[in-house]
Amino acid sequence: MTLVIHNAAELVCIARRGERSLRGPALRDVAVIPDGALIVDGGRITWVGPTAKLPTIPPHVRLIDATGKTVLPGFVDSHTHLIFAGSREDEFEQRVQGRSYQEMAARGGGINATVQRVRRSSKEELKDLARRRLQLFLAFGVTTVEVKSGYGLTLADELKCLEAIAELNAEGPLELVPTFLGAHAVPPEFRDDRAGYLRLLTDDMLPEVARCRLAEFCDVFCETGVFSLEESQALLSRARELGLGLKLHADELTPLGGAELAVRLGAASADHLLCVSEAGIDALATSDTVATLLPGTAFFLGVDYAPARRLIDHGAAVALASDCNPGTCPTENLPLVGSMACTQMKMLPGEAVAALTLNAAAALGRSNRIGSLEPGKQADLLVCDVPNHRHLFYHFGVNHVCLVIKRGEVVYPAGFPAGGGECLSP
Ligand code: NIG
Ligand code: FE
């Protein structure tokens, strides 16, 4: 063993029997060990249980005393757009005065405003900006983060963004999951030739992204005035042929039937779902497609939230994510998203913590490796200065994270003493 945590007020394991996602009543029944302990060896969890049953610890092992604190899996943010440059507080101010997101996009703002800034930025500049955001994510307890391209919208600019993601992933300590979102908007130079942009996506961009292995998933913004249901289906089918996993921005601003399409194509997740129909809820409930909800976006746009209760009660696997982006949700505070899920969508705190860990890992096809504290899983975990997991979302808007461990190593706070053999309390 290399690291042991003991005396945790709560060890929040999430799953008990290797479940790959939790749904229905199981989502609220998260596995918790009171006065818990955990053993890590070589980056993996090898044992969890009550502190009273902890085996004898050899002297060279680092021992962390978590008295009064809660230990849980690292948060997984399964939906972000964090490769961007510039900011859009001008649009924010106009929205506060009553203009809609779509109105502003039609006037040349929105996604294409950020596209202009990203095209003018070098890969190094984009990495510097994203690195700062990743530092914030880490401080809020996020250990794995999906990152989309989608503000380049030329082959060269999309590759620049995806390369930035790959290089940041190699830097660590956060694990980044790259998604190609070339179908985020039709760029201005193709305004009068959308068929031309669709050809560029299917014939040039998608094959090149797949050939360079720069993306694990392909996503499409399926929305009235952006990409239609038919266009989304064609793009995702091509992506699937090329070996990419699928995601979809579905039913975000209007009820188009994106959830049903995502399920039909076997997508890993359907995301947003603010306007999902009854048929969409039924389709998600009987599939493995994870329903990823992003309440920070509804909060920031001032619109109605996704029907989390109905999705959970029908049996869909619900995850929560930030949507971190400059237009509709500029935040890295994922625990705050958990608080919004509780107060605005009536998710129970236990449901929210499972939706931010195991179910989010399932949305990234990684729930066999991360998202719960079970023997055999990667040792990605947090020590938080709260007496139980409910308190994480109850005392909201502040940071309770005092220690982040990724693959068995303490990676936050910076300067936490390295080495072993000593007893520490975070
Ligand atoms: O998830 N819906 C599309 N993409 C983002 C918004 C991006 C932007 O406005 O820059 C979203 O809400
Ligand atoms: Fe998004």
XYZ file of C-alpha atoms and ligand atoms in Angstrom:
439
model
C 0.000 0.000 0.000
C 1.132 3.568 -0.657
C -1.526 5.778 0.951
C -4.186 5.291 3.598
C -7.021 7.616 4.602
C -8.754 6.896 7.892
C -11.301 8.339 10.317
C -13.439 9.915 7.562
C -16.802 11.031 8.997
C -18.245 9.627 5.751
C -16.562 7.609 3.034
C -18.924 8.107 0.087
C -18.291 5.059 -2.120
C -21.326 5.744 -4.414
C -21.520 2.153 -5.725
C -21.282 -1.156 -3.862
C -21.147 -3.886 -6.469
C -19.378 -2.450 -9.478
C -22.509 -0.825 -10.913
C -21.641 1.121 -14.100
C -24.363 3.728 -13.500
C -27.188 4.304 -11.029
C -30.793 4.972 -11.972
C -34.236 5.206 -10.398
C -34.342 4.591 -6.625
C -30.720 3.311 -6.695
C -29.516 6.836 -7.561
C -30.479 8.144 -4.124
C -29.206 5.061 -2.315
C -25.514 5.988 -2.576
C -23.150 3.716 -0.641
C -21.716 5.507 2.420
C -19.404 4.057 5.078
C -19.545 6.032 8.340
C -16.138 6.431 10.060
C -14.611 5.059 6.870
C -11.133 4.262 5.652
C -9.513 3.468 2.326
C -6.242 1.962 1.102
C -4.470 2.968 -2.116
C -1.714 1.016 -3.823
C 0.042 2.174 -6.978
C -2.703 4.573 -8.028
C -5.569 2.156 -7.372
C -7.969 1.627 -4.502
C -7.403 -1.778 -2.920
C -9.663 -1.671 0.131
C -12.547 0.352 1.609
C -14.258 -0.230 4.946
C -14.807 1.048 8.460
C -11.728 2.511 10.166
C -12.165 -0.053 12.957
C -11.449 -2.850 10.459
C -8.395 -1.217 8.846
C -5.495 -3.696 8.588
C -2.143 -2.801 10.203
C -0.378 -0.005 8.292
C 3.365 -0.480 7.593
C 5.524 2.491 8.691
C 6.503 3.759 5.197
C 2.892 4.413 4.181
C 1.434 7.930 4.044
C -1.475 8.129 6.455
C -4.071 10.896 6.123
C -6.356 11.588 9.049
C -9.761 12.723 7.734
C -11.437 13.211 11.120
C -14.633 15.257 10.683
C -14.271 15.256 6.892
C -16.007 13.569 3.961
C -14.115 11.500 1.398
C -15.676 10.972 -2.028
C -14.699 10.172 -5.631
C -13.201 13.042 -7.647
C -15.891 14.922 -9.558
C -16.196 14.154 -13.272
C -17.266 17.078 -15.464
C -18.601 15.338 -18.565
C -19.511 18.447 -20.611
C -17.356 21.570 -21.020
C -16.344 23.937 -23.813
C -13.260 25.212 -22.032
C -11.028 25.839 -25.043
C -12.013 29.436 -25.764
C -10.595 32.943 -25.828
C -12.193 36.191 -24.740
C -15.398 36.686 -22.792
C -18.955 37.824 -23.535
C -20.087 39.960 -20.621
C -21.596 42.379 -23.160
C -24.132 39.674 -24.109
C -24.677 38.858 -20.443
C -25.652 42.468 -19.779
C -28.015 42.521 -22.756
C -29.641 39.277 -21.662
C -30.229 40.731 -18.230
C -32.190 43.453 -20.051
C -34.389 40.930 -21.836
C -32.649 39.969 -25.116
C -32.599 36.227 -25.759
C -29.546 34.058 -26.445
C -30.873 33.289 -29.938
C -31.454 36.994 -30.719
C -27.869 37.771 -29.857
C -26.538 34.870 -31.920
C -28.561 36.139 -34.904
C -26.939 39.591 -34.494
C -23.443 38.123 -34.892
C -22.842 37.443 -31.206
C -23.039 34.023 -29.586
C -20.767 31.179 -30.607
C -19.417 32.971 -33.692
C -18.212 35.904 -31.574
C -15.970 33.473 -29.672
C -14.963 31.745 -32.930
C -13.372 35.004 -34.164
C -11.280 35.217 -30.980
C -10.204 31.582 -31.088
C -9.138 31.804 -34.723
C -6.887 34.749 -33.831
C -5.324 32.889 -30.863
C -2.320 30.596 -31.043
C -2.414 27.104 -29.596
C -0.121 28.260 -26.779
C -2.463 31.150 -25.934
C -5.447 28.811 -25.851
C -3.532 26.401 -23.624
C -2.564 29.179 -21.197
C -6.198 30.259 -20.887
C -7.467 26.700 -20.488
C -4.739 25.815 -17.967
C -6.035 28.533 -15.634
C -9.557 27.156 -15.926
C -8.285 23.650 -15.248
C -6.572 24.902 -12.077
C -9.947 26.198 -10.903
C -11.650 22.927 -11.807
C -9.038 21.032 -9.818
C -9.516 23.281 -6.798
C -13.264 22.540 -6.945
C -12.537 18.816 -6.900
C -12.806 17.926 -10.588
C -10.350 15.142 -11.498
C -11.622 14.269 -15.003
C -13.030 16.742 -17.495
C -14.470 16.353 -20.971
C -13.406 19.206 -23.250
C -15.016 20.053 -26.591
C -13.541 21.839 -29.557
C -16.075 23.877 -31.511
C -14.845 27.474 -31.555
C -12.445 26.975 -34.472
C -14.764 25.745 -37.244
C -12.025 25.410 -39.881
C -10.001 22.220 -40.179
C -6.823 23.976 -38.993
C -8.510 25.789 -36.103
C -10.387 22.697 -34.900
C -7.141 20.683 -34.998
C -5.418 23.507 -33.086
C -8.049 23.256 -30.332
C -7.951 19.449 -30.191
C -4.142 19.473 -30.056
C -4.338 21.971 -27.179
C -6.601 19.501 -25.344
C -4.216 16.588 -26.006
C -1.211 18.577 -24.782
C -2.992 19.754 -21.627
C -4.016 16.166 -20.941
C -0.372 15.083 -21.226
C 0.643 17.829 -18.762
C -1.751 16.487 -16.092
C -2.766 16.166 -13.382
C -6.345 16.411 -14.668
C -7.501 13.800 -17.155
C -9.047 15.426 -20.239
C -11.485 13.647 -22.556
C -11.500 15.266 -26.033
C -14.705 15.750 -28.035
C -14.910 17.085 -31.591
C -17.695 19.683 -31.895
C -17.048 21.065 -35.381
C -20.850 21.075 -35.711
C -21.243 23.786 -33.058
C -22.380 26.501 -35.485
C -22.239 27.265 -39.198
C -19.331 29.741 -39.432
C -19.916 33.130 -41.131
C -18.004 32.260 -44.323
C -20.530 29.437 -44.952
C -23.629 31.450 -44.039
C -24.994 31.096 -47.568
C -23.661 27.579 -48.105
C -24.585 25.325 -45.185
C -24.380 22.293 -47.465
C -20.758 23.280 -48.075
C -19.996 23.356 -44.350
C -21.684 19.985 -43.821
C -19.512 18.558 -46.625
C -16.402 20.034 -45.001
C -17.394 18.374 -41.714
C -18.120 14.920 -43.124
C -15.505 14.752 -45.893
C -12.526 16.582 -44.374
C -12.756 17.417 -40.685
C -14.230 14.204 -39.259
C -11.881 11.853 -41.153
C -8.826 13.937 -40.233
C -9.798 14.186 -36.553
C -10.333 10.420 -36.466
C -7.085 9.719 -38.356
C -5.063 11.821 -35.880
C -6.928 10.207 -32.958
C -7.558 13.649 -31.509
C -11.120 13.009 -30.291
C -12.853 10.241 -28.386
C -16.339 11.603 -28.993
C -18.177 13.636 -31.622
C -20.904 16.064 -30.534
C -23.405 18.149 -32.550
C -25.420 21.221 -31.503
C -28.801 19.891 -32.675
C -31.042 22.957 -32.414
C -33.547 25.034 -34.378
C -31.482 27.370 -36.550
C -28.230 25.481 -35.900
C -28.102 21.813 -37.048
C -31.367 20.018 -37.819
C -32.277 16.537 -36.678
C -31.469 15.136 -40.148
C -28.119 16.936 -40.349
C -27.223 15.801 -36.836
C -28.087 12.213 -37.711
C -25.923 12.300 -40.842
C -22.956 13.815 -38.989
C -23.128 11.436 -36.047
C -23.571 8.401 -38.295
C -20.391 9.384 -40.132
C -18.588 9.888 -36.806
C -19.705 6.460 -35.654
C -18.383 4.865 -38.877
C -15.045 6.502 -38.128
C -14.965 4.935 -34.663
C -15.906 7.936 -32.508
C -18.284 7.769 -29.538
C -21.346 10.000 -29.804
C -22.817 12.864 -27.789
C -25.548 15.329 -28.639
C -26.596 18.817 -27.516
C -30.241 17.775 -27.412
C -33.436 19.740 -26.802
C -31.550 22.647 -25.213
C -33.533 25.659 -26.395
C -36.379 24.063 -28.400
C -37.986 20.565 -28.359
C -36.582 19.070 -31.575
C -36.434 15.380 -30.647
C -32.698 15.295 -29.980
C -33.054 12.901 -27.042
C -34.802 10.329 -29.219
C -32.131 10.709 -31.907
C -29.318 10.248 -29.374
C -30.914 7.036 -28.110
C -31.554 5.759 -31.662
C -27.876 6.223 -32.505
C -26.672 4.628 -29.252
C -24.992 7.851 -28.072
C -23.081 7.807 -24.784
C -25.081 10.843 -23.660
C -27.803 13.324 -24.581
C -26.990 16.665 -22.990
C -29.010 19.704 -21.799
C -32.598 18.364 -22.290
C -34.284 21.521 -20.957
C -37.085 20.994 -23.514
C -37.071 17.177 -23.718
C -40.467 15.633 -24.643
C -42.278 12.774 -22.888
C -41.201 10.493 -25.738
C -37.604 11.627 -25.212
C -37.817 10.855 -21.493
C -39.203 7.381 -22.242
C -36.493 6.721 -24.806
C -33.725 7.725 -22.355
C -35.278 5.676 -19.542
C -35.032 2.469 -21.557
C -31.530 3.013 -22.939
C -27.899 3.264 -21.821
C -27.670 6.834 -23.108
C -26.900 9.035 -20.088
C -29.133 12.097 -19.629
C -26.627 14.847 -18.817
C -28.179 17.903 -17.175
C -26.460 21.295 -16.992
C -28.451 23.457 -14.568
C -25.776 26.183 -14.583
C -26.870 26.982 -18.138
C -30.561 27.333 -17.239
C -29.506 29.490 -14.268
C -27.314 31.748 -16.399
C -29.833 32.034 -19.262
C -32.699 32.561 -16.793
C -34.847 29.824 -18.381
C -36.691 26.752 -17.071
C -34.600 23.845 -15.804
C -34.541 20.324 -17.262
C -37.123 17.890 -15.800
C -34.618 16.012 -13.632
C -37.281 14.464 -11.376
C -39.256 13.011 -14.247
C -36.090 11.676 -15.905
C -34.910 10.001 -12.676
C -38.325 8.700 -11.698
C -38.815 7.174 -15.180
C -35.463 5.394 -14.788
C -32.991 7.404 -16.909
C -29.323 7.457 -15.836
C -28.900 11.154 -14.983
C -25.522 12.925 -14.826
C -24.717 16.548 -13.988
C -22.050 18.684 -15.671
C -21.011 22.335 -15.833
C -21.192 23.223 -19.582
C -18.361 25.684 -18.773
C -18.341 28.076 -21.765
C -18.174 31.846 -22.338
C -21.766 32.257 -23.557
C -24.200 30.243 -21.483
C -22.314 29.135 -18.375
C -19.015 30.784 -17.468
C -18.144 28.859 -14.300
C -15.805 26.137 -13.082
C -17.704 25.674 -9.816
C -19.094 22.172 -10.295
C -20.228 21.718 -6.664
C -22.380 24.848 -7.126
C -24.008 23.057 -10.069
C -24.851 20.307 -7.550
C -26.549 22.879 -5.303
C -28.555 24.184 -8.272
C -29.604 20.627 -9.094
C -30.975 20.252 -5.555
C -32.748 23.587 -5.167
C -33.934 24.106 -8.757
C -34.450 20.582 -10.119
C -35.336 18.888 -6.804
C -32.589 16.314 -6.973
C -31.652 14.883 -3.584
C -28.081 15.616 -2.455
C -27.261 11.902 -2.719
C -28.581 11.841 -6.282
C -26.521 14.915 -7.144
C -23.285 13.423 -5.811
C -23.820 10.206 -7.816
C -24.714 12.280 -10.903
C -21.433 14.219 -10.568
C -19.295 11.092 -10.179
C -20.347 7.612 -11.348
C -23.044 8.644 -13.826
C -20.813 11.373 -15.259
C -18.070 8.767 -15.691
C -20.633 6.603 -17.513
C -21.351 9.520 -19.870
C -17.644 9.362 -20.781
C -17.482 5.564 -21.050
C -15.185 5.409 -18.022
C -17.372 4.126 -15.202
C -15.452 0.843 -15.167
C -12.371 2.820 -14.049
C -13.484 6.002 -12.224
C -16.537 7.520 -10.485
C -16.784 5.403 -7.328
C -14.614 4.328 -4.387
C -14.391 0.573 -4.859
C -11.448 -1.825 -4.832
C -9.877 -1.970 -8.301
C -10.857 1.562 -9.267
C -8.393 4.364 -9.993
C -7.640 6.337 -6.821
C -9.222 9.673 -7.829
C -10.700 11.133 -4.671
C -11.417 14.205 -2.587
C -11.212 15.048 1.073
C -13.800 17.761 1.812
C -14.217 19.755 4.990
C -17.875 18.825 5.493
C -19.400 16.354 7.973
C -21.425 14.482 5.298
C -22.154 14.526 1.550
C -25.433 16.432 1.944
C -23.513 19.328 3.453
C -21.512 19.720 0.195
C -24.532 21.204 -1.603
C -26.253 22.664 1.466
C -23.478 25.129 2.317
C -23.343 26.444 -1.229
C -21.123 28.624 -3.374
C -17.963 28.122 -1.299
C -15.215 25.572 -1.766
C -15.148 22.678 0.708
C -12.364 20.753 -1.035
C -9.219 20.469 1.064
C -7.363 17.668 -0.733
C -7.514 16.257 -4.268
C -5.893 12.909 -5.045
C -5.459 11.822 -8.682
C -4.199 8.316 -9.474
C -3.107 7.969 -5.864
C -1.057 11.227 -5.733
C -1.981 14.400 -3.840
C -2.331 17.010 -6.626
C -4.081 19.806 -4.707
C -3.253 21.927 -2.808
C 0.076 22.657 -4.471
C 2.942 22.187 -2.030
C 1.205 19.545 0.058
C 4.197 17.672 1.479
C 5.352 14.872 -0.808
C 6.610 11.541 0.471
C 5.332 8.940 2.858
C 5.541 7.588 6.333
C 4.110 10.660 8.045
C 0.655 11.262 9.491
C -1.081 14.293 8.001
C -4.396 15.962 8.356
C -5.438 18.105 5.405
O -23.797 24.288 -24.472
N -25.234 24.995 -27.007
C -24.165 25.178 -27.542
N -23.033 25.447 -26.932
C -22.940 26.067 -25.661
C -22.991 27.545 -25.775
C -21.777 28.022 -26.392
C -21.673 29.521 -26.491
O -22.654 30.266 -26.387
O -20.525 29.950 -26.672
C -23.957 25.480 -24.714
O -24.847 26.147 -24.195
Fe -22.694 22.677 -24.198
